[in-house]
XYZ file of C-alpha atoms in Angstrom:
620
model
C 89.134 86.834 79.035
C 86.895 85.142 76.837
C 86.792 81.986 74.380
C 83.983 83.215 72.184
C 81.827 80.794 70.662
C 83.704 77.227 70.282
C 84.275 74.770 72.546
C 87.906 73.579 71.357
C 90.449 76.254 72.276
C 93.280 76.580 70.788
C 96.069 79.008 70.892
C 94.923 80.167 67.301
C 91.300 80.115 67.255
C 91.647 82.617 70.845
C 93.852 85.038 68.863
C 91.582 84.922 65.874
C 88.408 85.029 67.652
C 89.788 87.988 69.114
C 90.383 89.232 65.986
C 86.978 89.926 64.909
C 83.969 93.355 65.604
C 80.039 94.735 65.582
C 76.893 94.065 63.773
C 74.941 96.871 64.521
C 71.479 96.163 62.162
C 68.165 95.267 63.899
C 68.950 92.639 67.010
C 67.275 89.121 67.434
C 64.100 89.876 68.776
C 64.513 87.812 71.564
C 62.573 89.300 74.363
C 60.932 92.045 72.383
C 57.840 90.520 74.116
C 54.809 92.584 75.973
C 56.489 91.331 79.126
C 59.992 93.059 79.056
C 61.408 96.271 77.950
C 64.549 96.402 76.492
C 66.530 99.522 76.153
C 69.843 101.393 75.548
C 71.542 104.027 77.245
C 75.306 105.462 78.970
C 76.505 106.714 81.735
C 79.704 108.445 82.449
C 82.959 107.005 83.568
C 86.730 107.836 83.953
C 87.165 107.205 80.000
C 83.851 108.904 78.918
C 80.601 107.154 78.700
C 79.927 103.211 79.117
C 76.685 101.740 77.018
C 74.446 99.826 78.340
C 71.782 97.384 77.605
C 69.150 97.132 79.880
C 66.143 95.518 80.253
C 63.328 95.388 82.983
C 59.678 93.989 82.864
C 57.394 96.515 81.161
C 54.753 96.091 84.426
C 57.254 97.594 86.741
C 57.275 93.834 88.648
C 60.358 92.829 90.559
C 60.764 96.480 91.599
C 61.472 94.712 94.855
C 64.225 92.289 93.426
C 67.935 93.564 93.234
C 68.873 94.624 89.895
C 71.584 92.069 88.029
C 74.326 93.472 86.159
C 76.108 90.935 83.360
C 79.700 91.376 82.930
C 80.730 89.908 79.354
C 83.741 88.161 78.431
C 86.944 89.992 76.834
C 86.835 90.838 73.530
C 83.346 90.789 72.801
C 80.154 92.952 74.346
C 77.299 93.044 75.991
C 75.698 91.619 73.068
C 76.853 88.137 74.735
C 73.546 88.335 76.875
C 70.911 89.451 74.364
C 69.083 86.081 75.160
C 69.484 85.363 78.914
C 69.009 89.019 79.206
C 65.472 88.276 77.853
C 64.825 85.726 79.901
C 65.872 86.819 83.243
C 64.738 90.302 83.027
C 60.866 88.925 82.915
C 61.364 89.474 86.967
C 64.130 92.390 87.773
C 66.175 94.864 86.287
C 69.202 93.335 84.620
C 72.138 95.806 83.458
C 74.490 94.181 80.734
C 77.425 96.863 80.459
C 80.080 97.014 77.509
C 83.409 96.930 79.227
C 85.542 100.185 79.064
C 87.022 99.935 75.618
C 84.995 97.331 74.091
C 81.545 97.273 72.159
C 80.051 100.711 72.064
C 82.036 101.979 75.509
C 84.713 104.470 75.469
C 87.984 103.158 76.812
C 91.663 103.897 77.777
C 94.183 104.379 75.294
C 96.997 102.443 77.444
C 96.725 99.237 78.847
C 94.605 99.205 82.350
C 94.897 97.158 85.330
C 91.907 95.114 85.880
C 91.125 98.002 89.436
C 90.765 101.006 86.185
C 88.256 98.502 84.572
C 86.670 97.954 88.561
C 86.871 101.730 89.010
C 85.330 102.926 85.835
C 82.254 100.439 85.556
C 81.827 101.839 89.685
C 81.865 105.275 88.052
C 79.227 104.284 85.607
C 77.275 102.249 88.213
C 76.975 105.581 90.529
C 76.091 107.940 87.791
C 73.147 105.641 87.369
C 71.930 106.227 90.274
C 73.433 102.941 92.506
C 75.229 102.618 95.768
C 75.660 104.583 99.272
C 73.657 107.117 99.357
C 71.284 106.013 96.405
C 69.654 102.854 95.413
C 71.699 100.787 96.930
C 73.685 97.830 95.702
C 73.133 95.398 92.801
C 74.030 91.797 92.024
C 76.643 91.358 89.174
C 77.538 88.115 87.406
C 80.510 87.783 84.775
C 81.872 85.514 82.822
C 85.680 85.091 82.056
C 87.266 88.664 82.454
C 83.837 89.567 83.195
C 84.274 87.748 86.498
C 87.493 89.974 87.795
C 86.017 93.118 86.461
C 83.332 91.789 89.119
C 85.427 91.349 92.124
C 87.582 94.493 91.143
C 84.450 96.161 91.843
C 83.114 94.028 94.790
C 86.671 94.434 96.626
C 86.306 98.588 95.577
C 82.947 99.159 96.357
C 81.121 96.783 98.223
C 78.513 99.405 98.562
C 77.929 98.498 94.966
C 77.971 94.945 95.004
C 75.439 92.553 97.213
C 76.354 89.287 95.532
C 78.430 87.530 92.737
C 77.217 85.058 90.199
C 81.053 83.971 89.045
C 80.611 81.128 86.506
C 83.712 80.510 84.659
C 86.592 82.364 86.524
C 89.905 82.743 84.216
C 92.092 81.567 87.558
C 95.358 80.490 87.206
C 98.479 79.875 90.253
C 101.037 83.214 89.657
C 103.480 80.958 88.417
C 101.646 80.274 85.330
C 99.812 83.582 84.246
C 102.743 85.730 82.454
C 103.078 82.742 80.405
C 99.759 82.936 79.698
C 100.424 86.725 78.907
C 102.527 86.328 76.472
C 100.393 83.767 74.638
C 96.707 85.320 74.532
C 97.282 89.008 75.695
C 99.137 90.002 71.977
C 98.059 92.601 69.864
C 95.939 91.546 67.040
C 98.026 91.306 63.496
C 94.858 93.438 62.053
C 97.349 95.483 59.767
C 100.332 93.058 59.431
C 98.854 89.621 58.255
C 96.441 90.317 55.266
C 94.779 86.873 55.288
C 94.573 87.024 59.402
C 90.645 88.363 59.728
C 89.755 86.451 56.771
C 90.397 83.269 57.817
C 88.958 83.996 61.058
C 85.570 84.857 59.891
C 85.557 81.450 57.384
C 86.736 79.756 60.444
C 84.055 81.198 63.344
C 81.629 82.082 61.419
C 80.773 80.392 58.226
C 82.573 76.896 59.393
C 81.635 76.740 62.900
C 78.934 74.904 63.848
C 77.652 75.183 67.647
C 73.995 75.639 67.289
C 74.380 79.334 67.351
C 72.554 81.090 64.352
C 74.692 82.205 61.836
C 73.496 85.746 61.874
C 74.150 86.009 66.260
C 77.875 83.976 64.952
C 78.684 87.131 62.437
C 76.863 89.680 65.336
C 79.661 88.322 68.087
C 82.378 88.216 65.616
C 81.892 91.605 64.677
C 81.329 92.564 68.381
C 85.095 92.006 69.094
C 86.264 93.757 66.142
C 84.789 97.255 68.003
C 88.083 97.418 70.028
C 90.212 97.528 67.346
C 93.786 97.591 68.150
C 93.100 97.350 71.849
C 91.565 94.521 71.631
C 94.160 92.645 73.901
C 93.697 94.711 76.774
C 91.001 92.968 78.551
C 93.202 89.435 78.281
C 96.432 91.566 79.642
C 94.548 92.796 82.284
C 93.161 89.068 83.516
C 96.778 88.075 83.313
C 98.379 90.925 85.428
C 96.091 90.413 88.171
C 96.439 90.012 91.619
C 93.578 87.456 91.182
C 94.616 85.785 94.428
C 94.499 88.991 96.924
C 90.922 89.809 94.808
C 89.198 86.534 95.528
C 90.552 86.475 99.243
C 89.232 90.355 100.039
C 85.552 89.246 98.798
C 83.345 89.462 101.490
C 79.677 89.254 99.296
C 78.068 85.835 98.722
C 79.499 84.082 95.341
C 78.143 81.119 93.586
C 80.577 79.738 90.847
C 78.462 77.432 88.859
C 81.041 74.844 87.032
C 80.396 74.996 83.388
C 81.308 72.313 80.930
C 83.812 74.198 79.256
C 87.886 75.283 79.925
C 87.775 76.914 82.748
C 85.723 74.364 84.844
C 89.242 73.273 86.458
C 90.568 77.031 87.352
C 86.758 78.075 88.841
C 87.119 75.361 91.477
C 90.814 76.051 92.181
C 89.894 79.568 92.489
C 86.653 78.895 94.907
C 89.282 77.896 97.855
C 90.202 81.206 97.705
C 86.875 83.017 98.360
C 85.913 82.934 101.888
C 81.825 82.949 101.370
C 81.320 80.479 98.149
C 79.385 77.926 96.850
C 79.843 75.894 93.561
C 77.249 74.000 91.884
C 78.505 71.294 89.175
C 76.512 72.271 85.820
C 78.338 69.479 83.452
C 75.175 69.703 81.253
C 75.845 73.543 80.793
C 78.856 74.591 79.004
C 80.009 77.716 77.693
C 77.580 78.599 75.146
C 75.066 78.642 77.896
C 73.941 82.431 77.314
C 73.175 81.899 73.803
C 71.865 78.226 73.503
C 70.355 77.361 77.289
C 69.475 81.353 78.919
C 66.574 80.056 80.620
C 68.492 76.971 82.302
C 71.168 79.174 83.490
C 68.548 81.838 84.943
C 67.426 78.706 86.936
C 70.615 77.867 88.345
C 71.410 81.647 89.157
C 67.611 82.852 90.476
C 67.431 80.711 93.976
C 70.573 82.148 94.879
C 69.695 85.820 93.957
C 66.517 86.058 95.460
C 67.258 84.648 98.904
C 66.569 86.964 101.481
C 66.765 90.088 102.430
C 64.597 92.082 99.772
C 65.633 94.673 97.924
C 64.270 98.437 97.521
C 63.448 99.525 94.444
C 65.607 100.610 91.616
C 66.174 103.972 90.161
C 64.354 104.919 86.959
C 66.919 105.367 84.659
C 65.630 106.996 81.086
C 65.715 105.474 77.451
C 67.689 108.661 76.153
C 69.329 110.736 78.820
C 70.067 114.068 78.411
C 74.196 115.013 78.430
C 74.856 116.949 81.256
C 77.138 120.001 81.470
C 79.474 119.791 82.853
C 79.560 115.849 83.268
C 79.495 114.143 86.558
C 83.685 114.039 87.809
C 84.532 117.086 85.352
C 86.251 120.202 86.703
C 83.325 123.211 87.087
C 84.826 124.824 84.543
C 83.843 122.779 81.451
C 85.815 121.638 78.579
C 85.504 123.712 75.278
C 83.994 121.512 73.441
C 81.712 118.107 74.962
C 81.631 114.884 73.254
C 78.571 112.301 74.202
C 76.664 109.703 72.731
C 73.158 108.734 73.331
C 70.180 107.507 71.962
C 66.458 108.988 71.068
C 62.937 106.990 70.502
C 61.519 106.156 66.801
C 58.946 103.778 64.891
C 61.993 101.378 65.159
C 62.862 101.397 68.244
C 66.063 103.364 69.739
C 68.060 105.950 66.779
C 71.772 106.344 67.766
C 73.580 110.057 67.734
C 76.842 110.912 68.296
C 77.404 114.307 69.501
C 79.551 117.611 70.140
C 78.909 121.025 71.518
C 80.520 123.870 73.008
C 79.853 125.340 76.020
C 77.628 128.152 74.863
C 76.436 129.020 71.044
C 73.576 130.801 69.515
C 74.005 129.264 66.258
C 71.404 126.437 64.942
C 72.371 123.253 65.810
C 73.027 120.890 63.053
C 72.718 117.152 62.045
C 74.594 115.136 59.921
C 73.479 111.853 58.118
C 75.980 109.654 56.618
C 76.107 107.571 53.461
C 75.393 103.780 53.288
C 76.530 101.190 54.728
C 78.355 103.121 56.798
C 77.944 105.013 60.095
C 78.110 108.254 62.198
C 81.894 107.364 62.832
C 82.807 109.030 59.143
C 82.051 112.228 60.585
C 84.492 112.230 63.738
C 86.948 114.493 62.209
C 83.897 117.021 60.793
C 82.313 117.279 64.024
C 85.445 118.416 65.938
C 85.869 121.122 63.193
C 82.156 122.271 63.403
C 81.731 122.008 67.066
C 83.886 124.428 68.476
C 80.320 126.657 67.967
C 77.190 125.388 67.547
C 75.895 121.646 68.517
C 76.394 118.720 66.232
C 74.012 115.764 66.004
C 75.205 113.160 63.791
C 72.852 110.295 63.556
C 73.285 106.607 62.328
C 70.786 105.791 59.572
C 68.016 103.262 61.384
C 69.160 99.970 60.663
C 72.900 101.059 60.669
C 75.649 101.621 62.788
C 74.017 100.891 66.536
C 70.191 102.044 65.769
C 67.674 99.691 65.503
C 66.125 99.496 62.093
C 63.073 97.611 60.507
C 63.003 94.066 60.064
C 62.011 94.647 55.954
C 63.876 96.667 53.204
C 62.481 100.144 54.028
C 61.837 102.985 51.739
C 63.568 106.227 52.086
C 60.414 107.616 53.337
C 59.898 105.495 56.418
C 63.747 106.019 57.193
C 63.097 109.580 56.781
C 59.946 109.506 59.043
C 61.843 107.819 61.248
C 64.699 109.740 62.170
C 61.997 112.753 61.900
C 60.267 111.076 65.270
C 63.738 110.462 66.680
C 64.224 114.051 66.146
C 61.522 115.673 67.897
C 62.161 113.189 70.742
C 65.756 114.733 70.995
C 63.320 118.100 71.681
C 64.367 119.685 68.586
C 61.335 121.804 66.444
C 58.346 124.395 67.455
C 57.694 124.877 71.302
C 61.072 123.203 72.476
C 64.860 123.677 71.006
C 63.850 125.138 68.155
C 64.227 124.359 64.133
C 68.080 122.311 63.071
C 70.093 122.770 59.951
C 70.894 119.311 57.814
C 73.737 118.222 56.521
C 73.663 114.696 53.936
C 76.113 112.537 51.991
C 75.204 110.296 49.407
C 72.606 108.100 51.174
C 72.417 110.900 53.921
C 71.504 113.502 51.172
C 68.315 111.563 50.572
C 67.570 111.055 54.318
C 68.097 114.691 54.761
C 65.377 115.214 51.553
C 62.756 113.546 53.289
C 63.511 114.889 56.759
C 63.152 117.732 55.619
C 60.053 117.465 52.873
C 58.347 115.489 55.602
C 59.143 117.901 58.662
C 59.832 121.235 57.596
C 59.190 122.630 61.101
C 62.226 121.037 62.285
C 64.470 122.154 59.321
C 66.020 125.787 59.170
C 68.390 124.833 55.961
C 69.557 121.888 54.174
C 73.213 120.581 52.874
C 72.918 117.815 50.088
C 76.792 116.744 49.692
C 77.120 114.419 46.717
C 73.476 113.517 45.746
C 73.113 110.337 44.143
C 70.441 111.348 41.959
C 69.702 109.661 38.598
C 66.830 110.034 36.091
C 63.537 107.552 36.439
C 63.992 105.604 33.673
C 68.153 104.846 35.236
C 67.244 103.871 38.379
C 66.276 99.891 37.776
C 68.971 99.759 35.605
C 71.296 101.146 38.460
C 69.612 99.010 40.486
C 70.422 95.812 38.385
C 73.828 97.082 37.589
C 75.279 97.624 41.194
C 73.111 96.301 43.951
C 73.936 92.441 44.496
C 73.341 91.085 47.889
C 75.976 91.859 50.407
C 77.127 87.754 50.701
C 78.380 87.491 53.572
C 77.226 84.371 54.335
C 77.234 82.928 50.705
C 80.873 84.027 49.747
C 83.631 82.281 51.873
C 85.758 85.024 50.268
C 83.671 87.882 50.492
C 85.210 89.622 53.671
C 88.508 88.845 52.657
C 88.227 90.925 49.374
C 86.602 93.674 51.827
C 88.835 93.503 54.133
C 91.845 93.558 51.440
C 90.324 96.636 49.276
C 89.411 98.963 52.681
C 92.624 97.975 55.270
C 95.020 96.599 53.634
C 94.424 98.232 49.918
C 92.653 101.228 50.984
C 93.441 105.228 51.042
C 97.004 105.298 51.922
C 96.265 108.859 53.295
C 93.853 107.323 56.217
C 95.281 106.342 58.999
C 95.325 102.436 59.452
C 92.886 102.567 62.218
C 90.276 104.765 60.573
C 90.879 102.112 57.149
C 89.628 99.334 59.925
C 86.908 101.574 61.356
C 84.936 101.807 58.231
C 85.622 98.035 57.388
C 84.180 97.417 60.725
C 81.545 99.428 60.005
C 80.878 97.710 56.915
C 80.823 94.788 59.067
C 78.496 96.014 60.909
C 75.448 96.285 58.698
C 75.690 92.927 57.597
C 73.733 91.332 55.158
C 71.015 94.122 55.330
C 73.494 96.681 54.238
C 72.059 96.578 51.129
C 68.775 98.203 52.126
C 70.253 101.536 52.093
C 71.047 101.456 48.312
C 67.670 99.691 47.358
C 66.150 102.455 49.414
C 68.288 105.372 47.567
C 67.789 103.954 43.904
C 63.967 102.910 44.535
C 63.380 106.551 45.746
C 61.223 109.709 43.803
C 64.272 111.909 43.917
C 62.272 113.955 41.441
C 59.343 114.399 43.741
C 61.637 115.022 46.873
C 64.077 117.223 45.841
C 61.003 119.585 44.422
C 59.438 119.333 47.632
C 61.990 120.589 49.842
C 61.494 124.560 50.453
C 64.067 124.986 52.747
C 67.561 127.487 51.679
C 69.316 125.187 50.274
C 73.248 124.132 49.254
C 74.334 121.293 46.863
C 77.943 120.629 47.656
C 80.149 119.038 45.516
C 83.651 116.712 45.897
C 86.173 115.725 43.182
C 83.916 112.390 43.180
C 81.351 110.336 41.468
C 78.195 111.999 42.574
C 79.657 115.596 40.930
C 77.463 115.743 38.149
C 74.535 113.990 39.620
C 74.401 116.591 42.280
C 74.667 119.523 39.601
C 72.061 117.780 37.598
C 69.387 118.340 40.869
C 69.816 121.815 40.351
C 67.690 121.880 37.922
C 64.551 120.794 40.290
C 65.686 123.287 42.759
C 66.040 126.254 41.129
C 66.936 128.429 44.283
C 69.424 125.864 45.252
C 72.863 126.983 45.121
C 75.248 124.493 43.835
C 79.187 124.689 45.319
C 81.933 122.248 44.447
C 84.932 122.027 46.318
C 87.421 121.430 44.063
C 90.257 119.015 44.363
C 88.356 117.643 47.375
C 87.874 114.144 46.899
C 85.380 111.503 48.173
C 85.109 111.050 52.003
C 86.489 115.224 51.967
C 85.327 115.499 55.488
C 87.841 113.151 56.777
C 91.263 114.154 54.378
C 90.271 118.217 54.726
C 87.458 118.597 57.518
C 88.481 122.160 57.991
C 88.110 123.237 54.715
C 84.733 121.291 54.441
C 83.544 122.856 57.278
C 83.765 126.367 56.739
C 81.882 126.026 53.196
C 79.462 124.652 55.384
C 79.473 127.488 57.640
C 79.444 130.053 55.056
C 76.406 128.856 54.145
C 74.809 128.347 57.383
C 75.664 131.258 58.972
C 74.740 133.544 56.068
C 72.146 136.373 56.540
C 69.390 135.382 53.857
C 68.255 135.770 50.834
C 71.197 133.527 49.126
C 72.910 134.995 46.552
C 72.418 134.062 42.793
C 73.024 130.364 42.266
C 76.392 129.095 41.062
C 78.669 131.315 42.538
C 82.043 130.527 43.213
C 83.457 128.025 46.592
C 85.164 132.051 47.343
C 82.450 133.870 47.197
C 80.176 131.194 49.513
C 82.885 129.713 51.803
């Protein structure tokens, strides 16, 4: 379970702290020295993949030191430890896992016991390459529910688990834990009380003041808000355990440091239960330790880590792993279609795609790029229609959704170099998987432009879905017109009108959880979610639109963007324009079926096109 940033806890500020979701723009650059490299990456569990943040130093030092894994506290992520992540990976290998469910991992859809948690980060663990019969065992710390997802694991697999860091343990005697329950483990009123995230965010964010940036405040509050409606699971789960049987069947060295925070009391009531403990009193530590003190609490935690024996080194594990097929645990006969996610290298750092394929197809496989501020997650209903044969890549913008980005307002040219680099790493273009077919929307139409303008060895053909093209002399005035700063942290009210026009006000026809999945995406970018219109209404489109050479198709919705799009015609004059009428913004979400096979009729067309401006019948 977790507390999140305050020290005062009250029944209210848990539930609305709970309440909140993920920011997914450029990190702090804490640790982005010469000495350590930070990276991100999955592995496959029970549910589907878990992320992970790692980190190791870039000289391949403390190869001989056990790797840590960091277990974070319910509902947030692994974001928790971006600092003492920096600090205490300057000397091993330290592993900071989303839980199953929460931050970028895939989790259950019913509630789990706190073993399914256990068995599923085990799962992950192995696939990496750790335990009997590989590299051995690693150390794990957590923190709140982080600290039984730790000895779920250490009483599973103690090949796994060598020893426990356990600051912070969420014990309490049976009598009192369904009480507890029933006041913390309650779903969170995200589509019942309109004023309920609101108020949170004033409250945690803008009000509170802890020492924490603001910018890390709105990162964790956003964190939480990735598990959506299942947000409570991880606080059920502490409360259902059989935390006393756990502690007693530990047989791996703990140390409990006693923080200065709520939980101080249960850690040492729960250290009488472990049979091979030690506490250390830390009163000048408290729970905001991992953001405000890293390096003080890598002291505390180092002397008893690196006692002896030593440990062999660690498995390499890759900064973009390839999706295997079938996946570790599946049946030999694969599933139709494969899901993954998984990241490849750019100028920026790490781009993030989410992907689909069947198990064999011969047709070019295909990217997508989404619109600003938004993320890959619009697509999930297109890329289930368009997977069933032929691969589907759809990528988060850099700077958006969880890729890195730059740390200035970019132009669409670097963003489109970018993704370019993040391309070819993926293995796509001459000499390795061959040339891909692009699909854009809005912002993504202009990514697409220069993708394919900048690397036209990687690009077969090109779909430009609602270009936001405007004349030369429009664009400052567009720019002027519609492009305030995102104020998040200016506006006390600003993500209370957000959150009132998407969720609560928004397209009746969406399903409430996709309303919250695009406010949390929103969310997400952050101040900087701006830069993606700057970079769209600061951009040639004359000059790139004329300089793509590639087939191409200018689609069409029942939207704003209609006549814009036609208008680009007229710089493309072997372009074939296609509305689909009575299709209306966001079309590949309400009718992804009938999206998608326009967008097969034109990919899977024998060229040369036929005449420009024929009919959605005669394409589709």
């Amino acid at each position: 379970m977790g507390y999140h940033l305050s020290h005062k806890v009250t029944r209210r500020a848990v539930l609305s702290a709970s309440g909140a979701l993920l920011f997914g723009v450029s990190l702090p650059r804490v640790g982005r020295s010469a000495a350590v490299r930070i990276w991100r990456h999955y592995a496959t569990c029970r549910y589907g993949q878990i992320h992970f943040r790692s980190a190791e130093p870039v000289d391949g030092s403390g190869a001989d030191r056990t790797p840590l894994v960091c277990l974070h506290q319910s509902p947030g992520s692994a974001l928790e430890y971006v600092e003492f992540q920096a600090v205490m990976a300057t000397d091993r290998r330290v592993l900071c896992p989303d839980t199953a469910g929460y931050g970028a991992s895939d989790g259950p859809t019913n509630q789990p016991d706190m073993d399914d948690y256990g068995a599923a980060l085990a799962e992950a663990l192995t696939a990496l390459g750790y335990g009997a019969g590989g590299a051995g065992a690693v150390d794990v710390l957590g923190f709140h529910t982080g600290n039984f997802i730790a000895a779920a694991l250490a009483v599973q697999r103690p090949d796994l688990v060598r020893r426990l860091v356990m600051p912070s343990i969420p014990y309490f005697v049976p009598a009192a834990r369904e009480a507890r329950r029933q006041q913390y483990a309650q779903p969170r009123p995200y589509f019942t009380d309109p004023e309920y995230l609101g108020a949170s965010y004033r409250r945690l964010v803008l009000e509170l003041d802890n020492g924490v940036p603001i910018e890390r405040r709105h990162q964790m509050f956003v964190s939480r808000l990735r598990a959506g409606p299942e947000s409570h699971f991880g606080f059920d789960a502490v409360f259902r355990y059989d935390a006393d049987a756990a502690l007693r069947a530990i047989t791996q060295p703990v140390l409990m440091p006693i923080l200065n925070e709520t939980l101080a009391e249960p850690t040492r009531q729960a250290a009488a239960l472990i049979t091979n403990g030690e506490l250390v009193e830390r009163p000048d530590l408290d729970g905001l330790v991992w953001f405000l003190q890293p390096a003080e609490m890598a002291n505390v935690i180092r002397p008893f880590l690196d006692r002896p024996p030593p440990r062999r080194a660690a498995p390499a594990v890759a900064a973009a792993q390839a999706p295997v097929w079938p996946a570790p645990g599946e049946p030999a006969e694969p599933r139709a279609v494969r899901h993954w996610r998984h990241y490849a290298d750019n100028r920026y750092g790490q781009q993030h795609f989410t992907s689909a394929s069947p198990a064999a197809s011969d047709k070019t496989p295909l990217v997508l790029f989404h619109q600003s501020p938004l993320s890959a997650v619009i697509f999930k209903e297109l890329i289930a229609a368009l997977a069933t044969d032929r691969t589907v890549h759809a990528a988060d913008t850099p700077g958006f959704g969880d890729s890195d980005g730059p740390s200035a307002q970019p132009a669409m040219a670097d963003l489109g170099g970018a993704t370019a680099e993040a391309l070819r790493d993926l293995g796509y273009g001459p000499g390795g998987h061959g040339p891909l077919d692009l699909f854009g929307f809005h912002t993504g139409a202009f990514l697409a432009t220069e993708v394919a303008r900048q690397a036209p060895e990687l690009v077969r053909r090109v779909i430009l879905c609602g270009v936001p093209y405007y004349p030369a002399e429009t664009r400052l005035e567009m720019q002027n017109q519609f492009l305030s700063p995102y104020a998040f942290f200016t506006d006390p009210n600003y993500v209370d009108r957000m959150y009132q026009r998407i969720v609560v006000d928004g397209d009746p026809d969406a399903p409430p959880r996709r309303r919250l999945e695009r406010f949390t995406d929103r969310m997400r970018a952050g101040p900087k979610g701006e830069w993606g219109p700057r970079a769209v209404f600061a951009y040639d489109a004359d000059r790139g639109l004329a300089g793509i050479t590639q087939p191409t198709l200018l689609m069409a919705f029942d939207e704003v963007m209609t006549e814009p799009t036609r208008k680009t015609q007229a710089l493309m004059p072997g372009a074939e324009f296609l509305q689909l009428a009575g299709v209306e913004m966001m079309g590949f979400m309400k009718e992804p079926a009938r999206v998608a096979g326009a967008m097969r009729g034109f990919l899977d067309r024998a060229m040369p096109p036929p005449a420009p401006g024929k009919s959605e019948q005669e394409v589709a």
